[in-house]
Amino acid sequence: MTPKRFRPKNYRRTLTYLAAGILIAAVTLYLALPILALIIRMSPDMFFDTLHNPEVISALWLSLFTTVTSLAVVILVGTPFAYYHSRYSYPGKVIVDTLIDLPLVLPPAVAGVALLVLYGRVGLLGRYFNMLGISLAFTTLAVIMAQIFVASPFYLRQAKSLFEQLDPAYEQTARTLGASSLRTMTLVTLPMTAGGLVSGAVMTFGRALGEFGATIMFAGNLPGVTQTMPLAVYVGMESNVTVGLTISILLVIISFTIMIAVRLIQKREVYHA
Amino acid sequence: MLEAVMVKRLRDYTLDFTISVKSGEIMSLMGLNGSGKSTALNIIAGLLEADTTTITLHGECLCRTEDDLDVPVEDRRIGYVLQNSAVFPHMTVRDNVAFGLRARRLGRPVVAERAALWMDHMHIGDLADVRAGNLSGGQKQRVALARALAIEPGLLMLDEPFTALDADSTQTVKDLTRRFVKKMQIPCIVVTHRVADSTEIGDRACVLCKGKKEWEGIPGEMPEICSVCRCA
């Protein structure tokens, strides 16, 4: 008699499980191994020693300052924009929709070139700023502008979709109860979309932190002024590998924390239509 | 007393509707889906603009297009329980009931006292600190009713309040609605699909069909030809 595990039905099931196991292991290893290699390449002592390196500290603080500033601008301007955009129809809305998504598919270097051509010293608008003594390109402000351009779609898309999905009946009820538009926004609309908005903001923060192409094109690579962490990794790998690896590990830690935060936030209830 | 005349061009037809509801009277507004019931309620509440309209509540004009008079939605003092999204799910029951009172900038002790009173009236006092999103359908409707009545409205409007409620909850919501509409002597409009609900809760009924009034009268006398749902 044929052993049980070799009977056709069980045999097929075993094969399916085996194939699935191999596939999951392969994908997991492909994603995890480079990160693992990066972490085991450095001893913890060396990592913590290099953290005191002025280049690392300077890049870390500049990155945090510019990223937090970019995020604040995106949230303050992007939230009301996404609300009005999702609730009202206006001519050219489709074009605006496309423009919101464009930075997601545009190579960051191209975004940097575009910003330079517009705001650079001889750029379309930059020349007028320059006449007023205002220089935008190759400054810390340019880093923030590049980050906003590249990372804002993550927040805008999320906020737009959340406002579209929220049943207007909640806001209408609040209005009939005597709440002003502002009160309705702060007590009903924003709390009911908060989980998704925070998740979009965290993704924007992550994207802005890792921004490289647009920054190097538009803001350059000046230590202490425009050299953010990704740029410092690039320079470090050419001159001081330890610095490059330390900043890389720091970025991995921050990115991992961001993804865990997003997962936790996404578990919160979102009230849809 | 509520008196409203409205005309609004919609996609498939023109809503041309006149409704009059006395104080302490419940008018059940009936009609098939898309007949213009919710649109009419939204116009009365001030959430939607009509092409031409005149709305008078207790002698005070809320809206008259020919004179460009339009009291903002937040100042109309209409208790309106919209379809489906009855309560704010992220707030506690207490905060839901107190929402309209706080929006009207009443003092904290007054808000607390009135909210407690209405939670008591609706038998939801023991749920005061529960998040409204975690309540059952019947409890949510009672919270919505308490919240709408706590602002001491001049008019109460309920848009399909019995949808998705079991028999017991439906009866409770009907009893509470009747009790407080009579007690507060305010006009009330209840949108419902079912003749049975209309007969039970409505003093009068009005049937809308493609934006036009098809019939108006005592619910029990509604003729068979009316385009309404007659399921039990």
Short mmCIF file of C-alpha atoms in Angstrom, two decimals:
data_model
loop_
_atom_site.label_atom_id
_atom_site.label_comp_id
_atom_site.label_asym_id
_atom_site.label_seq_id
_atom_site.Cartn_x
_atom_site.Cartn_y
_atom_site.Cartn_z
CA MET A 1 0.00 0.00 0.00
CA THR A 2 1.24 3.56 -0.83
CA PRO A 3 2.46 5.46 2.24
CA LYS A 4 -0.01 8.24 3.29
CA ARG A 5 2.27 11.18 2.41
CA PHE A 6 2.73 9.91 -1.18
CA ARG A 7 -1.00 9.66 -1.95
CA PRO A 8 -1.86 12.13 -4.77
CA LYS A 9 -3.98 14.50 -2.62
CA ASN A 10 -1.44 14.75 0.24
CA TYR A 11 1.45 14.83 -2.21
CA ARG A 12 0.01 17.90 -3.97
CA ARG A 13 -0.63 19.66 -0.64
CA THR A 14 2.94 18.98 0.53
CA LEU A 15 4.29 20.36 -2.74
CA THR A 16 2.17 23.51 -2.43
CA TYR A 17 3.38 24.11 1.13
CA LEU A 18 6.98 23.52 0.06
CA ALA A 19 6.74 25.95 -2.87
CA ALA A 20 5.06 28.59 -0.71
CA GLY A 21 7.71 28.16 2.01
CA ILE A 22 10.57 28.54 -0.47
CA LEU A 23 8.96 31.62 -2.03
CA ILE A 24 8.37 33.34 1.32
CA ALA A 25 11.88 32.52 2.51
CA ALA A 26 13.43 33.80 -0.74
CA VAL A 27 11.58 37.12 -0.68
CA THR A 28 12.25 37.63 3.03
CA LEU A 29 15.97 36.89 2.64
CA TYR A 30 16.25 39.13 -0.41
CA LEU A 31 14.86 42.05 1.58
CA ALA A 32 16.50 41.29 4.92
CA LEU A 33 20.02 40.19 3.95
CA PRO A 34 21.35 43.60 2.78
CA ILE A 35 20.10 45.19 6.00
CA LEU A 36 21.61 42.38 8.03
CA ALA A 37 24.91 42.70 6.15
CA LEU A 38 24.97 46.42 6.91
CA ILE A 39 24.40 45.85 10.61
CA ILE A 40 26.90 43.00 11.10
CA ARG A 41 29.54 44.87 9.08
CA MET A 42 30.17 47.14 12.09
CA SER A 43 30.80 46.24 15.70
CA PRO A 44 28.52 48.01 18.21
CA ASP A 45 31.56 49.72 19.79
CA MET A 46 32.66 51.16 16.48
CA PHE A 47 29.09 52.27 15.74
CA PHE A 48 28.67 54.12 19.03
CA ASP A 49 32.17 55.66 18.76
CA THR A 50 31.46 56.99 15.27
CA LEU A 51 28.16 58.49 16.45
CA HIS A 52 30.29 61.24 18.11
CA ASN A 53 31.96 62.11 14.79
CA PRO A 54 31.18 65.79 13.94
CA GLU A 55 30.23 64.84 10.35
CA VAL A 56 27.67 62.35 11.62
CA ILE A 57 26.25 64.75 14.22
CA SER A 58 26.06 67.60 11.71
CA ALA A 59 24.30 65.46 9.07
CA LEU A 60 21.94 64.01 11.67
CA TRP A 61 20.83 67.38 13.03
CA LEU A 62 20.54 68.96 9.59
CA SER A 63 18.43 66.03 8.40
CA LEU A 64 16.17 66.16 11.44
CA PHE A 65 15.76 69.95 11.22
CA THR A 66 14.96 70.00 7.50
CA THR A 67 12.71 66.94 7.63
CA VAL A 68 10.68 68.19 10.58
CA THR A 69 10.33 71.62 8.93
CA SER A 70 9.25 70.04 5.61
CA LEU A 71 6.73 67.86 7.41
CA ALA A 72 5.29 70.83 9.31
CA VAL A 73 4.82 72.77 6.05
CA VAL A 74 3.27 69.78 4.30
CA ILE A 75 0.79 69.20 7.16
CA LEU A 76 -0.14 72.87 7.64
CA VAL A 77 -0.64 73.60 3.95
CA GLY A 78 -1.50 70.10 2.74
CA THR A 79 -4.36 69.35 5.15
CA PRO A 80 -6.66 72.25 4.19
CA PHE A 81 -5.61 71.87 0.54
CA ALA A 82 -6.51 68.15 0.51
CA TYR A 83 -9.82 68.91 2.24
CA TYR A 84 -10.96 71.53 -0.24
CA HIS A 85 -9.59 69.53 -3.16
CA SER A 86 -11.57 66.44 -2.13
CA ARG A 87 -14.80 68.26 -1.28
CA TYR A 88 -15.14 70.68 -4.19
CA SER A 89 -15.11 70.41 -7.97
CA TYR A 90 -13.22 73.03 -9.93
CA PRO A 91 -11.87 73.39 -13.46
CA GLY A 92 -8.56 71.59 -13.93
CA LYS A 93 -9.01 69.32 -10.91
CA VAL A 94 -7.76 66.34 -12.93
CA ILE A 95 -4.57 68.21 -13.79
CA VAL A 96 -4.01 69.09 -10.12
CA ASP A 97 -4.59 65.42 -9.25
CA THR A 98 -1.94 64.40 -11.76
CA LEU A 99 0.50 67.03 -10.47
CA ILE A 100 0.06 65.70 -6.91
CA ASP A 101 1.06 62.23 -8.10
CA LEU A 102 3.82 63.35 -10.48
CA PRO A 103 6.70 63.56 -7.94
CA LEU A 104 6.06 59.91 -7.06
CA VAL A 105 7.09 58.73 -10.53
CA LEU A 106 9.47 61.55 -11.45
CA PRO A 107 13.15 60.65 -10.89
CA PRO A 108 14.27 62.77 -7.90
CA ALA A 109 17.27 64.08 -9.85
CA VAL A 110 14.87 65.47 -12.46
CA ALA A 111 12.84 67.11 -9.68
CA GLY A 112 16.08 68.71 -8.45
CA VAL A 113 16.96 69.97 -11.93
CA ALA A 114 13.44 71.38 -12.33
CA LEU A 115 13.68 73.21 -9.01
CA LEU A 116 17.10 74.55 -10.00
CA VAL A 117 15.82 75.77 -13.36
CA LEU A 118 12.99 77.59 -11.58
CA TYR A 119 14.65 78.90 -8.42
CA GLY A 120 18.36 78.83 -9.35
CA ARG A 121 20.36 82.08 -9.58
CA VAL A 122 19.49 82.49 -13.28
CA GLY A 123 16.26 80.50 -13.04
CA LEU A 124 12.82 81.55 -14.18
CA LEU A 125 11.89 83.02 -10.78
CA GLY A 126 15.30 82.72 -9.12
CA ARG A 127 16.71 85.66 -11.09
CA TYR A 128 14.11 87.97 -9.56
CA PHE A 129 14.76 86.60 -6.08
CA ASN A 130 18.44 87.13 -6.77
CA MET A 131 17.79 90.80 -7.71
CA LEU A 132 16.18 91.17 -4.26
CA GLY A 133 19.27 89.62 -2.66
CA ILE A 134 17.47 86.32 -1.94
CA SER A 135 19.35 83.19 -2.89
CA LEU A 136 17.43 79.93 -2.71
CA ALA A 137 19.55 77.28 -4.43
CA PHE A 138 22.36 75.64 -2.44
CA THR A 139 20.95 76.73 0.92
CA THR A 140 19.28 74.86 3.78
CA LEU A 141 15.98 76.27 2.48
CA ALA A 142 16.65 74.52 -0.83
CA VAL A 143 16.98 71.21 1.05
CA ILE A 144 13.55 71.81 2.62
CA MET A 145 12.01 72.81 -0.74
CA ALA A 146 13.39 69.67 -2.41
CA GLN A 147 12.08 67.47 0.41
CA ILE A 148 8.63 69.06 0.23
CA PHE A 149 8.48 68.61 -3.55
CA VAL A 150 9.45 64.96 -3.44
CA ALA A 151 7.74 63.81 -0.22
CA SER A 152 4.49 65.81 -0.05
CA PRO A 153 2.52 63.46 -2.37
CA PHE A 154 2.62 60.76 0.32
CA TYR A 155 0.64 63.01 2.68
CA LEU A 156 -1.53 64.73 0.07
CA ARG A 157 -2.71 61.47 -1.52
CA GLN A 158 -3.50 59.96 1.85
CA ALA A 159 -5.33 63.05 3.17
CA LYS A 160 -7.28 63.46 -0.08
CA SER A 161 -8.44 59.86 -0.04
CA LEU A 162 -9.41 60.02 3.67
CA PHE A 163 -11.50 63.16 3.21
CA GLU A 164 -13.18 61.63 0.16
CA GLN A 165 -14.09 58.52 2.12
CA LEU A 166 -15.40 60.26 5.23
CA ASP A 167 -19.20 60.38 5.16
CA PRO A 168 -20.20 64.07 4.90
CA ALA A 169 -23.19 63.24 7.14
CA TYR A 170 -20.92 63.51 10.21
CA GLU A 171 -19.91 67.06 9.32
CA GLN A 172 -23.47 67.98 8.33
CA THR A 173 -24.75 66.72 11.69
CA ALA A 174 -22.16 68.82 13.51
CA ARG A 175 -23.22 71.91 11.53
CA THR A 176 -26.92 71.41 12.32
CA LEU A 177 -26.00 71.12 16.00
CA GLY A 178 -24.58 74.63 15.85
CA ALA A 179 -20.87 73.99 15.23
CA SER A 180 -18.95 76.42 13.01
CA SER A 181 -16.91 75.12 10.06
CA LEU A 182 -13.70 75.40 12.09
CA ARG A 183 -15.19 73.60 15.11
CA THR A 184 -16.53 70.86 12.82
CA MET A 185 -13.10 70.49 11.24
CA THR A 186 -11.22 70.28 14.56
CA LEU A 187 -13.71 68.17 16.53
CA VAL A 188 -15.17 65.91 13.85
CA THR A 189 -13.27 65.80 10.55
CA LEU A 190 -9.69 65.72 11.82
CA PRO A 191 -10.21 63.29 14.74
CA MET A 192 -12.12 60.91 12.45
CA THR A 193 -9.29 60.89 9.89
CA ALA A 194 -6.41 61.28 12.37
CA GLY A 195 -5.12 57.70 12.11
CA GLY A 196 -4.70 57.92 8.34
CA LEU A 197 -3.33 61.46 8.42
CA VAL A 198 -0.64 60.54 10.95
CA SER A 199 0.25 57.49 8.90
CA GLY A 200 0.60 59.70 5.78
CA ALA A 201 2.70 62.18 7.75
CA VAL A 202 5.02 59.43 8.98
CA MET A 203 5.51 58.17 5.41
CA THR A 204 6.24 61.73 4.28
CA PHE A 205 8.78 62.11 7.08
CA GLY A 206 10.47 58.88 5.99
CA ARG A 207 10.60 59.88 2.33
CA ALA A 208 11.92 63.36 3.15
CA LEU A 209 14.59 61.91 5.43
CA GLY A 210 15.86 59.62 2.70
CA GLU A 211 15.75 62.27 -0.04
CA PHE A 212 18.97 62.35 -2.10
CA GLY A 213 18.62 63.11 -5.84
CA ALA A 214 16.64 66.36 -5.73
CA THR A 215 18.67 67.62 -2.76
CA ILE A 216 22.08 67.12 -4.36
CA MET A 217 20.88 68.78 -7.60
CA PHE A 218 19.13 71.78 -6.07
CA ALA A 219 20.86 72.23 -2.72
CA GLY A 220 24.30 70.75 -3.34
CA ASN A 221 26.39 68.91 -0.80
CA LEU A 222 27.77 71.47 1.64
CA PRO A 223 28.62 70.00 5.08
CA GLY A 224 26.60 71.67 7.81
CA VAL A 225 24.45 73.57 5.30
CA THR A 226 22.95 71.12 2.82
CA GLN A 227 24.67 67.81 3.55
CA THR A 228 21.84 65.67 4.91
CA MET A 229 22.29 62.07 6.08
CA PRO A 230 21.86 60.37 2.67
CA LEU A 231 24.39 62.79 1.14
CA ALA A 232 26.78 62.18 4.05
CA VAL A 233 26.52 58.42 3.37
CA TYR A 234 27.49 59.04 -0.26
CA VAL A 235 30.51 61.17 0.74
CA GLY A 236 31.40 58.82 3.60
CA MET A 237 31.55 55.75 1.34
CA GLU A 238 34.15 57.57 -0.78
CA SER A 239 36.30 58.99 2.03
CA ASN A 240 35.44 57.44 5.43
CA VAL A 241 33.57 54.14 5.18
CA THR A 242 32.94 53.99 8.94
CA VAL A 243 31.03 57.29 8.83
CA GLY A 244 29.05 56.09 5.79
CA LEU A 245 28.14 52.82 7.48
CA THR A 246 27.21 54.48 10.80
CA ILE A 247 24.84 56.93 9.12
CA SER A 248 23.40 54.10 7.01
CA ILE A 249 22.65 52.07 10.13
CA LEU A 250 21.12 55.15 11.75
CA LEU A 251 18.85 55.57 8.72
CA VAL A 252 17.89 51.89 8.85
CA ILE A 253 16.95 52.26 12.54
CA ILE A 254 14.89 55.40 11.85
CA SER A 255 13.17 53.83 8.79
CA PHE A 256 12.36 50.68 10.74
CA THR A 257 10.89 52.74 13.58
CA ILE A 258 8.81 54.69 11.05
CA MET A 259 7.40 51.52 9.48
CA ILE A 260 6.51 50.07 12.89
CA ALA A 261 4.82 53.38 13.80
CA VAL A 262 2.80 53.30 10.56
CA ARG A 263 1.70 49.71 11.21
CA LEU A 264 0.59 50.56 14.75
CA ILE A 265 -1.27 53.69 13.62
CA GLN A 266 -2.99 51.88 10.75
CA LYS A 267 -4.52 49.48 13.25
CA ARG A 268 -6.57 52.38 14.60
CA GLU A 269 -10.12 52.60 13.38
CA VAL A 270 -10.83 54.85 10.40
CA TYR A 271 -14.42 55.90 9.91
CA HIS A 272 -15.40 55.60 6.29
CA ALA A 273 -18.55 56.43 4.39
CA MET B 1 -45.26 75.25 13.15
CA LEU B 2 -43.13 74.53 10.09
CA GLU B 3 -44.08 75.73 6.65
CA ALA B 4 -41.76 75.05 3.75
CA VAL B 5 -42.09 75.57 0.01
CA MET B 6 -39.23 74.49 -2.18
CA VAL B 7 -38.28 74.03 -5.82
CA LYS B 8 -35.00 72.47 -6.86
CA ARG B 9 -33.97 71.10 -10.22
CA LEU B 10 -32.39 67.68 -9.66
CA ARG B 11 -30.70 65.41 -12.20
CA ASP B 12 -33.77 63.35 -13.12
CA TYR B 13 -36.68 65.53 -12.02
CA THR B 14 -37.62 68.77 -10.29
CA LEU B 15 -38.34 68.69 -6.58
CA ASP B 16 -41.43 70.85 -6.20
CA PHE B 17 -42.67 70.33 -2.68
CA THR B 18 -44.70 72.08 -0.01
CA ILE B 19 -44.89 70.79 3.54
CA SER B 20 -46.62 72.08 6.62
CA VAL B 21 -46.23 70.49 10.06
CA LYS B 22 -47.95 71.75 13.21
CA SER B 23 -46.21 72.01 16.59
CA GLY B 24 -46.39 68.68 18.44
CA GLU B 25 -47.28 66.86 15.21
CA ILE B 26 -45.25 64.07 13.60
CA MET B 27 -45.31 64.03 9.82
CA SER B 28 -44.01 60.85 8.27
CA LEU B 29 -42.46 61.58 4.91
CA MET B 30 -42.62 58.58 2.62
CA GLY B 31 -41.61 57.62 -0.88
CA LEU B 32 -39.38 55.29 -2.82
CA ASN B 33 -35.58 55.66 -2.90
CA GLY B 34 -34.59 58.77 -4.82
CA SER B 35 -38.00 60.41 -4.56
CA GLY B 36 -36.47 63.55 -2.95
CA LYS B 37 -37.15 62.95 0.76
CA SER B 38 -33.60 63.48 2.05
CA THR B 39 -33.08 66.39 -0.38
CA ALA B 40 -36.17 68.10 1.07
CA LEU B 41 -34.87 67.60 4.62
CA ASN B 42 -31.42 68.91 3.66
CA ILE B 43 -33.00 72.04 2.16
CA ILE B 44 -35.03 72.66 5.33
CA ALA B 45 -31.89 72.13 7.48
CA GLY B 46 -29.92 74.58 5.33
CA LEU B 47 -27.41 71.97 4.15
CA LEU B 48 -28.53 72.30 0.53
CA GLU B 49 -29.58 75.33 -1.48
CA ALA B 50 -32.86 75.22 -3.37
CA ASP B 51 -33.54 77.15 -6.57
CA THR B 52 -36.42 78.88 -4.84
CA THR B 53 -37.64 78.31 -1.31
CA THR B 54 -39.47 79.84 1.61
CA ILE B 55 -39.09 78.18 5.01
CA THR B 56 -40.84 79.50 8.09
CA LEU B 57 -40.49 77.95 11.55
CA HIS B 58 -42.73 79.20 14.39
CA GLY B 59 -43.37 82.38 12.41
CA GLU B 60 -39.66 83.12 11.93
CA CYS B 61 -38.40 83.06 8.34
CA LEU B 62 -35.35 80.79 7.99
CA CYS B 63 -34.96 81.12 4.26
CA ARG B 64 -36.59 83.11 1.48
CA THR B 65 -34.69 83.12 -1.79
CA GLU B 66 -36.58 86.05 -3.32
CA ASP B 67 -35.41 88.29 -0.45
CA ASP B 68 -31.97 86.67 -0.34
CA LEU B 69 -32.64 85.72 3.26
CA ASP B 70 -30.85 82.61 4.48
CA VAL B 71 -30.22 81.78 8.14
CA PRO B 72 -26.96 79.75 8.32
CA VAL B 73 -27.30 76.05 9.07
CA GLU B 74 -25.70 76.37 12.51
CA ASP B 75 -28.22 79.03 13.58
CA ARG B 76 -31.42 77.30 12.44
CA ARG B 77 -31.76 75.29 15.65
CA ILE B 78 -33.03 72.19 13.91
CA GLY B 79 -32.43 68.79 15.48
CA TYR B 80 -31.55 66.64 12.49
CA VAL B 81 -30.61 62.96 12.75
CA LEU B 82 -29.14 62.03 9.40
CA GLN B 83 -29.34 58.62 7.81
CA ASN B 84 -26.67 56.04 8.83
CA SER B 85 -24.05 58.25 10.45
CA ALA B 86 -26.11 58.82 13.58
CA VAL B 87 -23.35 59.43 16.13
CA PHE B 88 -19.75 60.63 16.23
CA PRO B 89 -18.02 57.28 16.76
CA HIS B 90 -14.78 58.70 18.19
CA MET B 91 -16.55 60.51 21.05
CA THR B 92 -18.09 59.13 24.21
CA VAL B 93 -21.86 59.10 24.57
CA ARG B 94 -21.63 62.08 26.95
CA ASP B 95 -19.54 64.11 24.49
CA ASN B 96 -21.98 63.26 21.69
CA VAL B 97 -24.97 64.50 23.68
CA ALA B 98 -23.06 67.59 24.86
CA PHE B 99 -21.76 68.44 21.36
CA GLY B 100 -24.50 70.85 20.36
CA LEU B 101 -24.60 72.44 23.81
CA ARG B 102 -20.85 73.13 23.75
CA ALA B 103 -21.11 74.44 20.18
CA ARG B 104 -23.65 76.96 21.52
CA ARG B 105 -21.09 78.00 24.13
CA LEU B 106 -23.23 77.20 27.16
CA GLY B 107 -21.45 77.14 30.51
CA ARG B 108 -19.86 73.89 31.70
CA PRO B 109 -22.34 73.24 34.54
CA VAL B 110 -25.30 73.79 32.18
CA VAL B 111 -23.78 71.48 29.56
CA ALA B 112 -23.09 68.76 32.13
CA GLU B 113 -26.55 69.08 33.65
CA ARG B 114 -28.45 69.06 30.35
CA ALA B 115 -26.37 66.24 28.89
CA ALA B 116 -27.01 64.12 32.00
CA LEU B 117 -30.72 64.92 31.84
CA TRP B 118 -31.05 63.86 28.20
CA MET B 119 -28.98 60.73 28.70
CA ASP B 120 -31.37 59.92 31.51
CA HIS B 121 -34.43 60.59 29.35
CA MET B 122 -33.11 58.27 26.64
CA HIS B 123 -32.00 55.57 29.12
CA ILE B 124 -28.33 55.82 28.09
CA GLY B 125 -26.97 57.26 31.34
CA ASP B 126 -25.03 54.07 32.13
CA LEU B 127 -23.28 54.34 28.74
CA ALA B 128 -22.04 57.91 29.32
CA ASP B 129 -18.33 57.03 29.12
CA VAL B 130 -18.59 54.42 26.34
CA ARG B 131 -17.25 55.36 22.91
CA ALA B 132 -20.29 55.81 20.67
CA GLY B 133 -18.70 53.71 17.90
CA ASN B 134 -18.99 50.67 20.17
CA LEU B 135 -22.76 50.95 20.71
CA SER B 136 -25.52 48.89 19.12
CA GLY B 137 -27.76 50.37 16.42
CA GLY B 138 -30.61 51.10 18.82
CA GLN B 139 -28.31 52.72 21.38
CA LYS B 140 -26.76 54.88 18.66
CA GLN B 141 -30.18 56.13 17.59
CA ARG B 142 -31.05 57.02 21.16
CA VAL B 143 -27.76 58.91 21.51
CA ALA B 144 -28.49 60.75 18.25
CA LEU B 145 -31.99 61.58 19.43
CA ALA B 146 -30.71 62.83 22.80
CA ARG B 147 -28.07 64.96 21.04
CA ALA B 148 -30.64 66.44 18.65
CA LEU B 149 -33.17 67.21 21.40
CA ALA B 150 -30.62 68.54 23.91
CA ILE B 151 -30.21 71.73 21.86
CA GLU B 152 -33.95 72.36 22.40
CA PRO B 153 -34.65 72.51 18.69
CA GLY B 154 -37.56 74.26 17.04
CA LEU B 155 -37.94 71.33 14.66
CA LEU B 156 -36.92 67.67 14.79
CA MET B 157 -36.11 65.74 11.60
CA LEU B 158 -35.21 62.05 11.52
CA ASP B 159 -34.03 60.54 8.25
CA GLU B 160 -34.84 56.82 8.20
CA PRO B 161 -34.21 56.33 11.91
CA PHE B 162 -35.54 52.75 11.98
CA THR B 163 -33.31 51.33 9.26
CA ALA B 164 -31.15 48.50 10.62
CA LEU B 165 -32.90 48.50 14.01
CA ASP B 166 -34.49 45.40 15.51
CA ALA B 167 -38.16 45.42 16.52
CA ASP B 168 -37.53 46.33 20.18
CA SER B 169 -35.16 49.19 19.36
CA THR B 170 -37.54 50.49 16.69
CA GLN B 171 -40.36 50.57 19.23
CA THR B 172 -38.18 52.31 21.83
CA VAL B 173 -37.06 55.00 19.36
CA LYS B 174 -40.66 55.52 18.21
CA ASP B 175 -41.94 55.84 21.79
CA LEU B 176 -39.20 58.28 22.78
CA THR B 177 -39.68 60.38 19.65
CA ARG B 178 -43.45 60.63 20.18
CA ARG B 179 -43.07 61.39 23.88
CA PHE B 180 -40.65 64.28 23.47
CA VAL B 181 -42.20 65.78 20.35
CA LYS B 182 -45.51 66.02 22.23
CA LYS B 183 -43.82 67.24 25.41
CA MET B 184 -41.70 69.90 23.70
CA GLN B 185 -44.49 70.82 21.27
CA ILE B 186 -42.22 70.94 18.23
CA PRO B 187 -43.00 69.88 14.66
CA CYS B 188 -41.30 66.64 13.62
CA ILE B 189 -40.62 65.04 10.24
CA VAL B 190 -39.73 61.35 10.13
CA VAL B 191 -38.59 59.85 6.85
CA THR B 192 -39.57 56.21 6.60
CA HIS B 193 -40.06 53.61 3.90
CA ARG B 194 -42.59 51.43 5.63
CA VAL B 195 -46.31 52.10 5.91
CA ALA B 196 -46.34 50.21 9.23
CA ASP B 197 -43.84 52.69 10.76
CA SER B 198 -45.76 55.61 9.33
CA THR B 199 -49.07 54.40 10.75
CA GLU B 200 -47.54 53.85 14.15
CA ILE B 201 -45.54 57.03 14.60
CA GLY B 202 -47.06 59.58 12.23
CA ASP B 203 -49.98 61.87 13.00
CA ARG B 204 -49.98 62.68 9.32
CA ALA B 205 -48.18 61.22 6.32
CA CYS B 206 -46.98 62.69 3.09
CA VAL B 207 -45.90 60.64 0.07
CA LEU B 208 -43.31 62.01 -2.33
CA CYS B 209 -42.93 60.63 -5.84
CA LYS B 210 -40.24 62.00 -8.16
CA GLY B 211 -40.15 65.28 -6.32
CA LYS B 212 -43.93 65.87 -6.27
CA LYS B 213 -46.37 65.36 -3.42
CA GLU B 214 -48.39 62.27 -4.35
CA TRP B 215 -50.63 62.14 -1.31
CA GLU B 216 -51.06 63.68 2.16
CA GLY B 217 -53.35 62.68 5.00
CA ILE B 218 -53.81 60.35 7.96
CA PRO B 219 -51.38 57.43 7.60
CA GLY B 220 -54.10 54.77 8.12
CA GLU B 221 -56.07 56.19 5.19
CA MET B 222 -53.27 55.98 2.66
CA PRO B 223 -54.63 54.56 -0.63
CA GLU B 224 -53.10 51.44 -2.14
CA ILE B 225 -52.04 53.32 -5.27
CA CYS B 226 -49.34 55.28 -3.39
CA SER B 227 -45.74 54.46 -4.36
CA VAL B 228 -44.55 53.30 -0.94
CA CYS B 229 -43.19 50.14 0.57
CA ARG B 230 -45.93 48.04 2.14
CA CYS B 231 -43.73 45.34 3.64
CA ALA B 232 -44.40 44.53 7.30
#
